[in-house]
Amino acid sequence: MFQITRKQELAKGTIVRFDILAPKIAKKAKAGQFIILRVNETGERIPMTIADKDEFAGIITIIFQVVGKTTALMRSLKEGDFIRDVAGPLGRPAEVEKIGTVLMVGGGTGVAILYHVAKAFKEAGNYVISIIGAREKDLVILENEMDFISDELVVTTDDGSYGYRGFVTQPLEKYLEERYDIKLIYSIGPIIMMKNVCAITKKYNIPTIVSLNPIMIDGTGMCGGCRVKIDGKIKFACVDGPDFDGQLVDFNELSKRNSIYLKDEKDCLLFSIK
Ligand SMILES: Cc1cc2nc3c(=O)[nH]c(=O)nc-3n(C[C@H](O)[C@H](O)[C@H](O)COP(=O)(O)OP(=O)(O)OC[C@H]3O[C@@H](n4cnc5c(N)ncnc54)[C@H](O)[C@@H]3O)c2cc1C
Ligand code: FES
């Protein structure tokens, strides 16, 4: 059993942050890795990125968007409540090294996943430029945290209610036009956003890493649920990723596979709130 030591509702309560007491995971976790949790005995297993950790306090942080049955159940938990199982850290850590200037592009809840990676690149001595986006002002998350670990930060909103009006890809393209020292781009967010980021960075020939979010069940390479196609070859995101070279990812197939259970997921949520 893993205790929730802190709960914070972000972005109109649609995004929630939990600090969870998990000393063994906190000790080992590296940026880019994730956990698989089960809220209770009968709960489904879902993956969540380790958005941050405090090794000394034995705490890991997850930040999740409420999108369905399990995340709605998680939102109903309070500080002091327990999560039944937390397994991790899983997946390959982000490859972090000192390379110069790196550009981080995050959208929606993807910013939570990006934060730990951006922080690690900053700690490794890089110049970090971050672009974070959301649909509207109230959905912007981790602005202060990203500002703290970034040398430059641009915030975008689709509707222009805060920061730059438009998608993250617009300031991205501007940076790529104006700066010639960007060595690496990290992009995490909705599939369509990552796909568009990669289309732009391809033109400028800049290595681009994306973090993929296929359906995961066991998280250990056994079930095949998280199958993704990279450079025409099958990979399992839970053990070979979740980070991959964005130019090699088959985003269309990922999109298709992620929508296979949409109807069941909707029914499940409706049934659970009846
Ligand atoms: C490596 C990885 C890291 C992730 N990190 C985060 C994170 O930090 N914050 C966050 O908000 N979300 C994260 N996700 C997505 C998160 O796992 C899903 O939002 C969650 O499982 C939804 O469950 P649900 O029952 O609430 O919704 P459901 O109604 O069951 O599903 C809603 C959508 O969530 C996704 N999903 C559902 N079940 C799974 C599953 N077992 N594995 C993967 N995706 C699933 C699907 O796209 C689905 O359409 C991550 C996914 C992966 C693969
Ligand atoms: S989640 Fe089962 S193989 Fe990756």
Coordinates of C-alpha atoms in Angstrom, one line a residue, residues 6-102:
R6 CA -0.1 15.4 -0.8
K7 CA -2.9 16.1 -3.2
Q8 CA -3.3 19.3 -5.3
E9 CA -5.9 20.0 -8.0
L10 CA -4.5 21.9 -11.0
A11 CA -6.2 23.2 -14.1
K12 CA -9.8 23.4 -12.8
G13 CA -9.5 20.0 -11.1
T14 CA -9.1 18.3 -14.4
I15 CA -5.4 17.7 -13.7
V16 CA -4.4 16.4 -10.3
R17 CA -1.0 16.1 -8.6
F18 CA -0.3 13.3 -6.1
D19 CA 2.8 13.0 -3.9
I20 CA 3.1 9.3 -3.0
L21 CA 5.3 7.7 -0.4
A22 CA 7.3 5.1 -2.3
P23 CA 10.9 5.3 -1.0
K24 CA 12.3 2.4 -3.0
I25 CA 11.0 3.8 -6.3
A26 CA 12.1 7.4 -5.4
K27 CA 15.6 6.1 -4.8
K28 CA 15.9 4.5 -8.2
A29 CA 13.7 6.6 -10.5
K30 CA 15.3 8.6 -13.3
A31 CA 13.8 11.2 -15.6
G32 CA 11.6 9.7 -18.3
Q33 CA 10.6 6.6 -16.3
F34 CA 7.1 5.7 -15.2
I35 CA 5.1 3.5 -12.7
I36 CA 2.2 1.2 -13.2
L37 CA -0.4 1.6 -10.5
R38 CA -3.6 -0.2 -9.4
V39 CA -5.9 1.9 -7.2
N40 CA -7.5 -1.1 -5.5
E41 CA -7.7 -4.9 -5.6
T42 CA -10.1 -4.9 -8.6
G43 CA -8.6 -1.8 -10.4
E44 CA -7.1 -1.8 -13.8
R45 CA -3.4 -1.2 -14.2
I46 CA -2.5 2.2 -15.6
P47 CA 0.9 3.8 -16.4
M48 CA 1.8 7.2 -15.0
T49 CA 5.1 9.1 -15.5
I50 CA 7.2 9.9 -12.5
A51 CA 6.9 13.7 -12.8
D52 CA 9.3 14.4 -10.0
K53 CA 10.9 12.7 -7.0
D54 CA 12.3 13.6 -3.6
E55 CA 14.8 10.8 -2.9
F56 CA 15.4 12.0 0.7
A57 CA 11.7 12.2 1.6
G58 CA 11.0 8.9 -0.3
I59 CA 8.3 10.7 -2.4
I60 CA 7.4 10.4 -6.0
T61 CA 5.1 12.8 -7.8
I62 CA 2.6 12.0 -10.5
I63 CA 0.4 14.5 -12.3
F64 CA -2.6 13.1 -14.1
Q65 CA -5.4 14.3 -16.3
V66 CA -8.9 12.9 -15.4
V67 CA -9.9 11.2 -18.6
G68 CA -11.8 8.0 -17.6
K69 CA -12.8 5.6 -14.9
T70 CA -9.5 5.0 -13.1
T71 CA -8.3 8.6 -13.2
A72 CA -11.8 9.8 -12.0
L73 CA -11.5 7.3 -9.1
M74 CA -8.0 8.6 -8.4
R75 CA -9.3 12.2 -8.2
S76 CA -11.8 11.1 -5.5
L77 CA -8.9 10.0 -3.2
K78 CA -7.8 12.3 -0.4
E79 CA -4.5 13.1 1.2
G80 CA -3.7 10.2 3.6
D81 CA -5.5 7.6 1.4
F82 CA -3.7 4.7 -0.1
I83 CA -3.1 3.3 -3.6
R84 CA -3.0 -0.5 -3.6
D85 CA -0.1 -1.2 -5.9
V86 CA 2.7 0.9 -7.4
A87 CA 5.3 -0.9 -9.5
G88 CA 8.4 0.8 -10.9
P89 CA 10.4 2.5 -11.9
L90 CA 9.7 1.2 -15.4
G91 CA 10.9 2.0 -18.9
R92 CA 14.3 3.3 -20.0
P93 CA 15.4 6.6 -18.5
A94 CA 15.8 9.6 -20.8
E95 CA 19.3 9.9 -22.2
V96 CA 20.5 13.0 -20.5
E97 CA 23.9 14.6 -21.2
K98 CA 25.5 18.0 -21.5
I99 CA 25.2 18.9 -25.2
G100 CA 24.6 22.7 -25.2
T101 CA 21.2 24.1 -26.0
V102 CA 18.1 21.9 -25.8

